């Protein structure tokens, strides 16, 4: 079964690859040629989920290491990286970095676009930035070592939920780790239960870089029924008869509540996976929810991969209003393979097709209501994207009531 890997965890920037190479503590001349050649080659297709890295890599991008995203813009300090999403529980949030803060230096070295900062894992890194009060601050960011061996990322707080008043619930999901996503799916269900009988819901997917099939639980919250969402398919398998053939694809329509049940999934879906046959993701049929028909998805330019599956599903079935910025347009199934001497090649294994045949790779999803991230307002403590979403869903609730 394909994994829709979080964007940003692969070594896709040449400088990042070089930093990893220096960490290998081996003669560098030959490896410089290998890394540079591989980086240049892999940059040609302009395809996401494509990278070349070493299993002993000790550095990661800010998205992976800090659980934070950023955008570039002109500031009083010149063109700089500005933090946009800072996920609770991540290294950046723990260090006191907030959305709207302007990045200046990493370990005493000035960082300006287009260069992306990288951070040592398992060590402290000093980060200098300008906070919302226009004061320069330097903090030590503690970046833990990654749990996985193949793809490097640090998990933030995965799920947050709270009531915003007047029957409005708020659910924020940072990412969908794990191939099947049993744990994150359970967290999402517990969070929704904790919200109680809210009659409208905002699902915040801003900065959600994707992951695995745990995203199916969010899709399942949008409808009481079992509805096919989409499937991953090698482009070479696309035929003129795809529309009829897809009806016969095996369907995955339930995330188990315990990892102890995964062996049953292996028995059922293992043969199809070994044969690289498509598997359709279908919502779980969780039944009626009081907020059905009154859901808003809050997205931005960093909403990618499996999170975009949710947005596309909601759009095709008219199950939610999409608010914010257009999404990243990075949605491929991916894997990584050993290529010798400790190196791994991360590469896409197929395109993701929505049930209606839309391919999202390279095609960002436009929101129903465009609200750009205003970092100056965010520095002043105003989340205009969330505020406008609350207004939007409030107006929709009033229309439904009348």
Short mmCIF file of C-alpha atoms in Angstrom, two decimals:
data_model
loop_
_atom_site.label_atom_id
_atom_site.label_comp_id
_atom_site.label_asym_id
_atom_site.label_seq_id
_atom_site.Cartn_x
_atom_site.Cartn_y
_atom_site.Cartn_z
CA UNK A 1 0.00 0.00 0.00
CA UNK A 2 1.53 3.34 -0.96
CA UNK A 3 2.72 5.92 1.53
CA UNK A 4 2.03 9.55 0.68
CA UNK A 5 5.25 10.82 2.21
CA UNK A 6 5.39 14.20 3.96
CA UNK A 7 6.88 16.85 1.76
CA UNK A 8 10.07 18.42 3.07
CA UNK A 9 11.56 15.29 4.63
CA UNK A 10 13.46 14.29 1.53
CA UNK A 11 16.86 15.73 0.68
CA UNK A 12 15.78 17.66 -2.40
CA UNK A 13 18.05 20.69 -2.07
CA UNK A 14 21.63 20.39 -3.27
CA UNK A 15 23.05 22.25 -0.30
CA UNK A 16 21.20 19.95 2.09
CA UNK A 17 22.69 16.96 0.30
CA UNK A 18 26.19 18.41 0.59
CA UNK A 19 25.78 19.00 4.31
CA UNK A 20 24.78 15.39 4.75
CA UNK A 21 27.84 14.33 2.77
CA UNK A 22 30.20 16.23 5.08
CA UNK A 23 28.64 14.43 8.02
CA UNK A 24 29.69 11.06 6.63
CA UNK A 25 33.30 11.60 7.77
CA UNK A 26 34.84 9.90 4.76
CA UNK A 27 36.92 11.08 1.77
CA UNK A 28 34.72 13.61 0.06
CA UNK A 29 35.96 14.11 -3.51
CA UNK A 30 34.20 11.12 -5.06
CA UNK A 31 31.07 11.58 -2.97
CA UNK A 32 30.88 15.24 -3.96
CA UNK A 33 30.68 14.18 -7.60
CA UNK A 34 28.09 11.50 -6.78
CA UNK A 35 25.91 13.81 -4.69
CA UNK A 36 26.11 16.76 -7.07
CA UNK A 37 25.40 14.60 -10.10
CA UNK A 38 22.48 12.88 -8.38
CA UNK A 39 21.07 16.18 -7.12
CA UNK A 40 21.25 17.74 -10.58
CA UNK A 41 19.68 14.69 -12.19
CA UNK A 42 16.85 14.48 -9.66
CA UNK A 43 16.05 18.17 -9.97
CA UNK A 44 15.33 17.90 -13.69
CA UNK A 45 11.83 16.30 -13.55
CA UNK A 46 10.58 18.91 -11.03
CA UNK A 47 8.70 16.11 -9.29
CA UNK A 48 7.94 15.89 -5.57
CA UNK A 49 8.86 12.96 -3.33
CA UNK A 50 12.18 12.54 -5.13
CA UNK A 51 15.49 12.55 -3.26
CA UNK A 52 18.91 11.03 -2.69
CA UNK A 53 20.24 10.74 0.84
CA UNK A 54 22.44 8.73 3.18
CA UNK A 55 21.04 6.65 6.02
CA UNK A 56 23.47 8.26 8.46
CA UNK A 57 22.38 11.80 7.61
CA UNK A 58 22.42 13.94 10.72
CA UNK A 59 20.78 17.09 9.43
CA UNK A 60 17.29 17.93 8.25
CA UNK A 61 15.29 20.81 6.81
CA UNK A 62 13.32 23.11 9.10
CA UNK A 63 10.03 21.51 8.07
CA UNK A 64 11.30 18.15 9.25
CA UNK A 65 13.50 19.15 12.17
CA UNK A 66 11.53 22.07 13.59
CA UNK A 67 7.96 21.13 12.62
CA UNK A 68 7.72 24.56 11.05
CA UNK A 69 7.23 26.04 7.60
CA UNK A 70 8.09 29.43 6.20
CA UNK A 71 7.69 31.73 3.21
CA UNK A 72 10.02 34.33 1.76
CA UNK A 73 9.22 38.01 1.60
CA UNK A 74 10.76 41.45 1.79
CA UNK A 75 11.19 42.69 5.36
CA UNK A 76 12.96 45.63 7.02
CA UNK A 77 15.93 43.24 7.19
CA UNK A 78 15.92 42.48 3.47
CA UNK A 79 14.48 39.39 1.80
CA UNK A 80 14.09 36.80 4.57
CA UNK A 81 12.43 33.57 5.53
CA UNK A 82 9.36 34.20 7.70
CA UNK A 83 7.89 31.43 9.83
CA UNK A 84 4.37 30.61 8.71
CA UNK A 85 3.25 27.37 10.41
CA UNK A 86 4.76 26.50 13.79
CA UNK A 87 3.24 23.24 15.02
CA UNK A 88 2.73 22.82 18.76
CA UNK A 89 5.09 20.30 20.33
CA UNK A 90 7.71 20.78 17.62
CA UNK A 91 11.24 22.00 18.24
CA UNK A 92 10.52 25.53 16.99
CA UNK A 93 7.42 25.96 19.17
CA UNK A 94 9.21 24.62 22.24
CA UNK A 95 12.00 27.17 21.65
CA UNK A 96 9.46 30.02 21.57
CA UNK A 97 9.39 30.68 17.82
CA UNK A 98 5.99 31.88 16.57
CA UNK A 99 4.31 32.43 13.18
CA UNK A 100 5.42 35.75 11.71
CA UNK A 101 8.88 35.65 13.29
CA UNK A 102 11.63 36.62 10.82
CA UNK A 103 14.59 34.24 10.58
CA UNK A 104 18.03 35.91 10.59
CA UNK A 105 20.77 33.42 11.46
CA UNK A 106 21.33 29.73 12.16
CA UNK A 107 24.36 28.89 14.31
CA UNK A 108 25.62 32.43 13.81
CA UNK A 109 25.45 32.29 10.01
CA UNK A 110 23.08 34.55 8.12
CA UNK A 111 20.44 32.67 6.09
CA UNK A 112 18.60 34.36 3.22
CA UNK A 113 16.44 32.98 0.40
CA UNK A 114 16.83 30.96 -1.71
CA UNK A 115 19.13 29.08 0.69
CA UNK A 116 17.15 26.86 3.04
CA UNK A 117 18.41 26.40 6.59
CA UNK A 118 19.27 22.92 7.86
CA UNK A 119 19.51 21.74 11.44
CA UNK A 120 21.65 19.15 13.19
CA UNK A 121 19.63 16.31 14.71
CA UNK A 122 20.43 15.23 18.23
CA UNK A 123 22.10 18.59 18.97
CA UNK A 124 21.30 22.15 19.93
CA UNK A 125 21.28 24.80 17.22
CA UNK A 126 21.19 28.53 17.87
CA UNK A 127 18.52 30.41 15.91
CA UNK A 128 18.44 34.20 15.73
CA UNK A 129 15.16 35.81 14.69
CA UNK A 130 13.09 38.96 15.06
CA UNK A 131 10.00 38.39 17.19
CA UNK A 132 6.60 40.07 17.03
CA UNK A 133 7.80 42.92 19.26
CA UNK A 134 10.59 43.65 16.73
CA UNK A 135 13.24 42.44 19.16
CA UNK A 136 16.16 40.30 18.04
CA UNK A 137 16.23 37.04 19.94
CA UNK A 138 18.56 34.07 19.92
CA UNK A 139 17.27 30.73 21.18
CA UNK A 140 18.70 27.24 21.35
CA UNK A 141 16.63 24.77 19.37
CA UNK A 142 16.84 21.17 20.50
CA UNK A 143 16.29 18.83 17.57
CA UNK A 144 15.71 15.22 18.56
CA UNK A 145 17.03 12.33 16.52
CA UNK A 146 14.46 10.89 14.11
CA UNK A 147 12.56 7.78 15.04
CA UNK A 148 12.64 6.30 11.54
CA UNK A 149 15.63 5.15 9.53
CA UNK A 150 14.36 5.82 6.04
CA UNK A 151 12.75 9.25 6.17
CA UNK A 152 13.76 11.82 8.74
CA UNK A 153 11.18 13.87 10.58
CA UNK A 154 10.35 14.92 14.11
CA UNK A 155 6.74 14.51 15.18
CA UNK A 156 4.96 17.55 16.63
CA UNK A 157 1.68 17.39 18.52
CA UNK A 158 -0.36 15.58 15.89
CA UNK A 159 -3.91 16.58 16.82
CA UNK A 160 -5.34 19.60 18.61
CA UNK A 161 -9.03 20.25 19.25
CA UNK A 162 -11.06 22.90 21.02
CA UNK A 163 -14.46 24.56 20.91
CA UNK A 164 -14.59 28.08 19.50
CA UNK A 165 -18.01 28.76 20.98
CA UNK A 166 -21.57 28.73 19.71
CA UNK A 167 -21.43 25.09 18.61
CA UNK A 168 -18.29 25.56 16.49
CA UNK A 169 -15.50 22.99 16.80
CA UNK A 170 -11.87 23.35 15.72
CA UNK A 171 -9.65 20.42 14.78
CA UNK A 172 -6.01 20.89 13.74
CA UNK A 173 -3.92 18.02 12.35
CA UNK A 174 -0.19 18.54 11.80
CA UNK A 175 0.60 15.41 9.78
CA UNK A 176 -0.34 11.75 9.23
CA UNK A 177 2.65 9.62 10.28
CA UNK A 178 2.74 5.88 9.73
CA UNK A 179 1.77 3.82 6.73
CA UNK A 180 -1.68 2.85 8.07
CA UNK A 181 -1.88 5.63 10.66
CA UNK A 182 -3.65 3.72 13.43
CA UNK A 183 -2.42 6.02 16.19
CA UNK A 184 -3.17 9.31 14.46
CA UNK A 185 -6.59 8.03 13.36
CA UNK A 186 -7.41 7.13 16.97
CA UNK A 187 -6.22 10.55 18.13
CA UNK A 188 -8.48 12.25 15.58
CA UNK A 189 -11.50 10.21 16.67
CA UNK A 190 -10.85 10.93 20.36
CA UNK A 191 -10.47 14.64 19.61
CA UNK A 192 -13.80 14.77 17.75
CA UNK A 193 -15.51 12.90 20.57
CA UNK A 194 -14.04 15.35 23.07
CA UNK A 195 -15.46 18.28 21.09
CA UNK A 196 -18.94 17.02 21.82
CA UNK A 197 -22.05 17.75 19.79
CA UNK A 198 -20.71 20.68 17.75
CA UNK A 199 -22.93 21.55 14.79
CA UNK A 200 -20.11 22.93 12.62
CA UNK A 201 -16.42 22.15 12.33
CA UNK A 202 -13.22 23.78 11.08
CA UNK A 203 -10.49 21.29 10.13
CA UNK A 204 -7.14 23.08 10.02
CA UNK A 205 -4.71 21.43 7.59
CA UNK A 206 -2.34 24.38 7.27
CA UNK A 207 1.26 23.20 7.22
CA UNK A 208 0.15 19.55 7.09
CA UNK A 209 2.85 17.92 4.97
CA UNK A 210 0.99 14.64 4.52
CA UNK A 211 1.97 11.09 5.39
CA UNK A 212 0.04 7.85 5.23
CA UNK A 213 -3.47 6.46 5.18
CA UNK A 214 -4.43 8.08 8.48
CA UNK A 215 -5.81 10.87 6.27
CA UNK A 216 -8.70 8.51 5.46
CA UNK A 217 -10.11 9.10 8.96
CA UNK A 218 -10.54 12.80 8.21
CA UNK A 219 -12.23 12.05 4.90
CA UNK A 220 -14.52 9.64 6.73
CA UNK A 221 -15.57 12.40 9.14
CA UNK A 222 -16.96 14.40 6.23
CA UNK A 223 -19.64 11.93 5.18
CA UNK A 224 -21.73 9.18 6.82
CA UNK A 225 -21.36 6.93 3.79
CA UNK A 226 -18.69 4.75 2.22
CA UNK A 227 -17.52 6.77 -0.76
CA UNK A 228 -14.49 5.95 -2.94
CA UNK A 229 -11.88 8.69 -2.68
CA UNK A 230 -9.10 7.68 -5.04
CA UNK A 231 -6.18 5.39 -5.73
CA UNK A 232 -2.50 5.40 -6.59
CA UNK A 233 -1.63 4.12 -10.03
CA UNK A 234 1.52 3.78 -12.09
CA UNK A 235 1.00 5.87 -15.22
CA UNK A 236 2.01 2.87 -17.34
CA UNK A 237 -1.08 1.06 -16.05
CA UNK A 238 -3.46 3.76 -17.25
CA UNK A 239 -5.65 2.38 -20.01
CA UNK A 240 -8.67 3.64 -21.97
CA UNK A 241 -10.75 1.24 -19.85
CA UNK A 242 -9.64 2.72 -16.51
CA UNK A 243 -13.11 4.06 -15.74
CA UNK A 244 -14.59 0.55 -15.76
CA UNK A 245 -11.50 -1.21 -14.40
CA UNK A 246 -11.37 0.91 -11.26
CA UNK A 247 -14.70 -0.54 -10.16
CA UNK A 248 -12.91 -3.88 -9.69
CA UNK A 249 -9.96 -2.53 -7.68
CA UNK A 250 -9.62 -3.82 -4.11
CA UNK A 251 -10.96 -1.30 -1.59
CA UNK A 252 -9.44 -0.19 1.70
CA UNK A 253 -12.26 1.18 3.83
CA UNK A 254 -11.37 0.78 7.49
CA UNK A 255 -8.43 1.86 9.64
CA UNK A 256 -8.25 -0.65 12.50
CA UNK A 257 -8.43 0.68 16.05
CA UNK A 258 -5.41 -1.38 17.12
CA UNK A 259 -2.07 -2.24 15.55
CA UNK A 260 -2.77 -5.84 16.54
CA UNK A 261 -5.17 -6.05 13.60
CA UNK A 262 -2.57 -5.04 11.03
CA UNK A 263 -1.76 -8.67 10.24
CA UNK A 264 -5.28 -9.08 8.86
CA UNK A 265 -4.67 -6.15 6.54
CA UNK A 266 -1.40 -7.73 5.45
CA UNK A 267 -3.21 -10.96 4.56
CA UNK A 268 -5.92 -9.15 2.63
CA UNK A 269 -3.93 -6.47 0.83
CA UNK A 270 -0.44 -8.01 0.77
CA UNK A 271 -0.89 -9.94 -2.51
CA UNK A 272 -2.23 -6.85 -4.30
CA UNK A 273 0.65 -4.76 -2.97
CA UNK A 274 3.21 -7.34 -4.08
CA UNK A 275 1.65 -7.34 -7.54
CA UNK A 276 1.55 -3.52 -7.49
CA UNK A 277 -2.17 -3.52 -8.14
CA UNK A 278 -4.13 -0.36 -7.33
CA UNK A 279 -6.06 -0.17 -4.06
CA UNK A 280 -8.95 2.24 -3.74
CA UNK A 281 -9.22 4.34 -0.59
CA UNK A 282 -12.85 4.45 0.51
CA UNK A 283 -14.34 6.30 3.47
CA UNK A 284 -15.17 4.20 6.50
CA UNK A 285 -18.90 4.83 6.85
CA UNK A 286 -18.74 6.27 10.36
CA UNK A 287 -22.37 7.41 10.33
CA UNK A 288 -24.07 10.75 10.72
CA UNK A 289 -22.28 13.59 12.52
CA UNK A 290 -24.02 16.78 13.69
CA UNK A 291 -21.56 18.93 11.74
CA UNK A 292 -22.09 17.25 8.34
CA UNK A 293 -22.74 19.89 5.70
CA UNK A 294 -21.16 22.59 7.86
CA UNK A 295 -17.44 21.89 7.57
CA UNK A 296 -14.64 24.19 6.47
CA UNK A 297 -11.14 23.03 5.53
CA UNK A 298 -8.44 25.59 6.29
CA UNK A 299 -5.44 25.10 3.96
CA UNK A 300 -2.33 26.91 2.76
CA UNK A 301 0.66 26.62 0.41
CA UNK A 302 2.21 23.99 2.70
CA UNK A 303 -0.83 21.68 2.72
CA UNK A 304 0.56 18.77 0.73
CA UNK A 305 0.47 15.10 -0.13
CA UNK A 306 -2.04 13.05 1.88
CA UNK A 307 -3.58 16.26 3.25
CA UNK A 308 -4.39 17.22 -0.35
CA UNK A 309 -6.21 13.91 -0.74
CA UNK A 310 -8.64 15.19 1.90
CA UNK A 311 -9.08 18.53 0.18
CA UNK A 312 -9.64 16.93 -3.23
CA UNK A 313 -12.15 14.47 -1.78
CA UNK A 314 -14.09 17.26 -0.10
CA UNK A 315 -14.09 19.31 -3.31
CA UNK A 316 -15.27 16.46 -5.56
CA UNK A 317 -18.10 15.50 -3.23
CA UNK A 318 -19.00 19.03 -2.10
CA UNK A 319 -18.54 18.12 1.54
CA UNK A 320 -16.71 21.19 2.83
CA UNK A 321 -15.85 24.79 2.07
CA UNK A 322 -12.13 25.20 1.35
CA UNK A 323 -10.63 28.37 2.79
CA UNK A 324 -7.12 29.83 2.72
CA UNK A 325 -4.36 29.60 0.12
CA UNK A 326 -4.00 27.18 -2.77
CA UNK A 327 -2.38 23.91 -1.75
CA UNK A 328 1.11 22.68 -2.66
CA UNK A 329 0.16 20.39 -5.56
CA UNK A 330 2.51 17.65 -4.35
CA UNK A 331 0.76 14.31 -4.25
CA UNK A 332 2.48 11.11 -5.33
CA UNK A 333 2.84 7.71 -3.71
CA UNK A 334 6.49 7.17 -2.80
CA UNK A 335 9.02 4.78 -1.38
CA UNK A 336 12.77 4.67 -0.73
CA UNK A 337 15.18 1.93 -1.76
CA UNK A 338 18.75 1.07 -0.85
CA UNK A 339 21.27 1.79 -3.59
CA UNK A 340 24.44 0.69 -1.80
CA UNK A 341 27.05 2.14 0.55
CA UNK A 342 24.38 3.38 2.94
CA UNK A 343 22.63 5.52 0.33
CA UNK A 344 18.90 5.52 -0.32
CA UNK A 345 16.96 6.77 -3.32
CA UNK A 346 13.52 8.17 -2.53
CA UNK A 347 11.25 8.18 -5.53
CA UNK A 348 7.61 8.31 -6.56
CA UNK A 349 5.96 5.00 -7.36
CA UNK A 350 2.73 6.27 -8.88
CA UNK A 351 0.37 9.17 -9.30
CA UNK A 352 -2.65 9.59 -7.06
CA UNK A 353 -5.95 9.73 -8.94
CA UNK A 354 -9.10 11.02 -7.33
CA UNK A 355 -12.17 8.90 -8.02
CA UNK A 356 -13.21 11.32 -10.75
CA UNK A 357 -9.81 11.03 -12.42
CA UNK A 358 -8.04 14.20 -11.28
CA UNK A 359 -4.25 14.00 -10.85
CA UNK A 360 -3.07 16.48 -8.23
CA UNK A 361 0.70 16.35 -8.71
CA UNK A 362 1.69 19.73 -10.07
CA UNK A 363 -1.89 21.01 -9.80
CA UNK A 364 -2.50 22.96 -6.58
CA UNK A 365 -6.10 23.02 -5.36
CA UNK A 366 -7.60 26.49 -5.41
CA UNK A 367 -9.65 27.37 -2.31
CA UNK A 368 -13.29 28.40 -2.48
CA UNK A 369 -12.35 31.51 -0.51
CA UNK A 370 -8.83 32.84 -1.05
CA UNK A 371 -7.26 34.31 2.09
CA UNK A 372 -3.51 34.84 1.83
CA UNK A 373 -1.25 34.51 4.86
CA UNK A 374 -0.49 38.01 6.15
CA UNK A 375 2.64 37.69 8.25
CA UNK A 376 2.48 41.27 9.46
CA UNK A 377 -1.01 40.70 10.88
CA UNK A 378 0.15 37.40 12.35
CA UNK A 379 2.97 39.20 14.12
CA UNK A 380 0.34 41.47 15.65
CA UNK A 381 -1.45 38.40 17.01
CA UNK A 382 -4.21 38.19 14.40
CA UNK A 383 -4.83 34.92 12.55
CA UNK A 384 -6.85 36.45 9.72
CA UNK A 385 -7.20 33.13 7.90
CA UNK A 386 -8.84 31.48 10.90
CA UNK A 387 -10.94 34.56 11.68
CA UNK A 388 -12.27 34.70 8.12
CA UNK A 389 -13.01 30.96 8.21
CA UNK A 390 -15.01 31.40 11.40
CA UNK A 391 -16.97 34.20 9.71
CA UNK A 392 -17.48 32.08 6.60
CA UNK A 393 -18.77 29.01 8.38
CA UNK A 394 -20.87 31.21 10.65
CA UNK A 395 -22.58 32.69 7.61
CA UNK A 396 -23.12 29.23 6.17
CA UNK A 397 -24.73 28.09 9.41
CA UNK A 398 -27.09 31.07 9.30
CA UNK A 399 -28.09 30.21 5.71
CA UNK A 400 -28.75 26.58 6.69
CA UNK A 401 -30.88 27.69 9.64
CA UNK A 402 -33.03 29.95 7.48
#
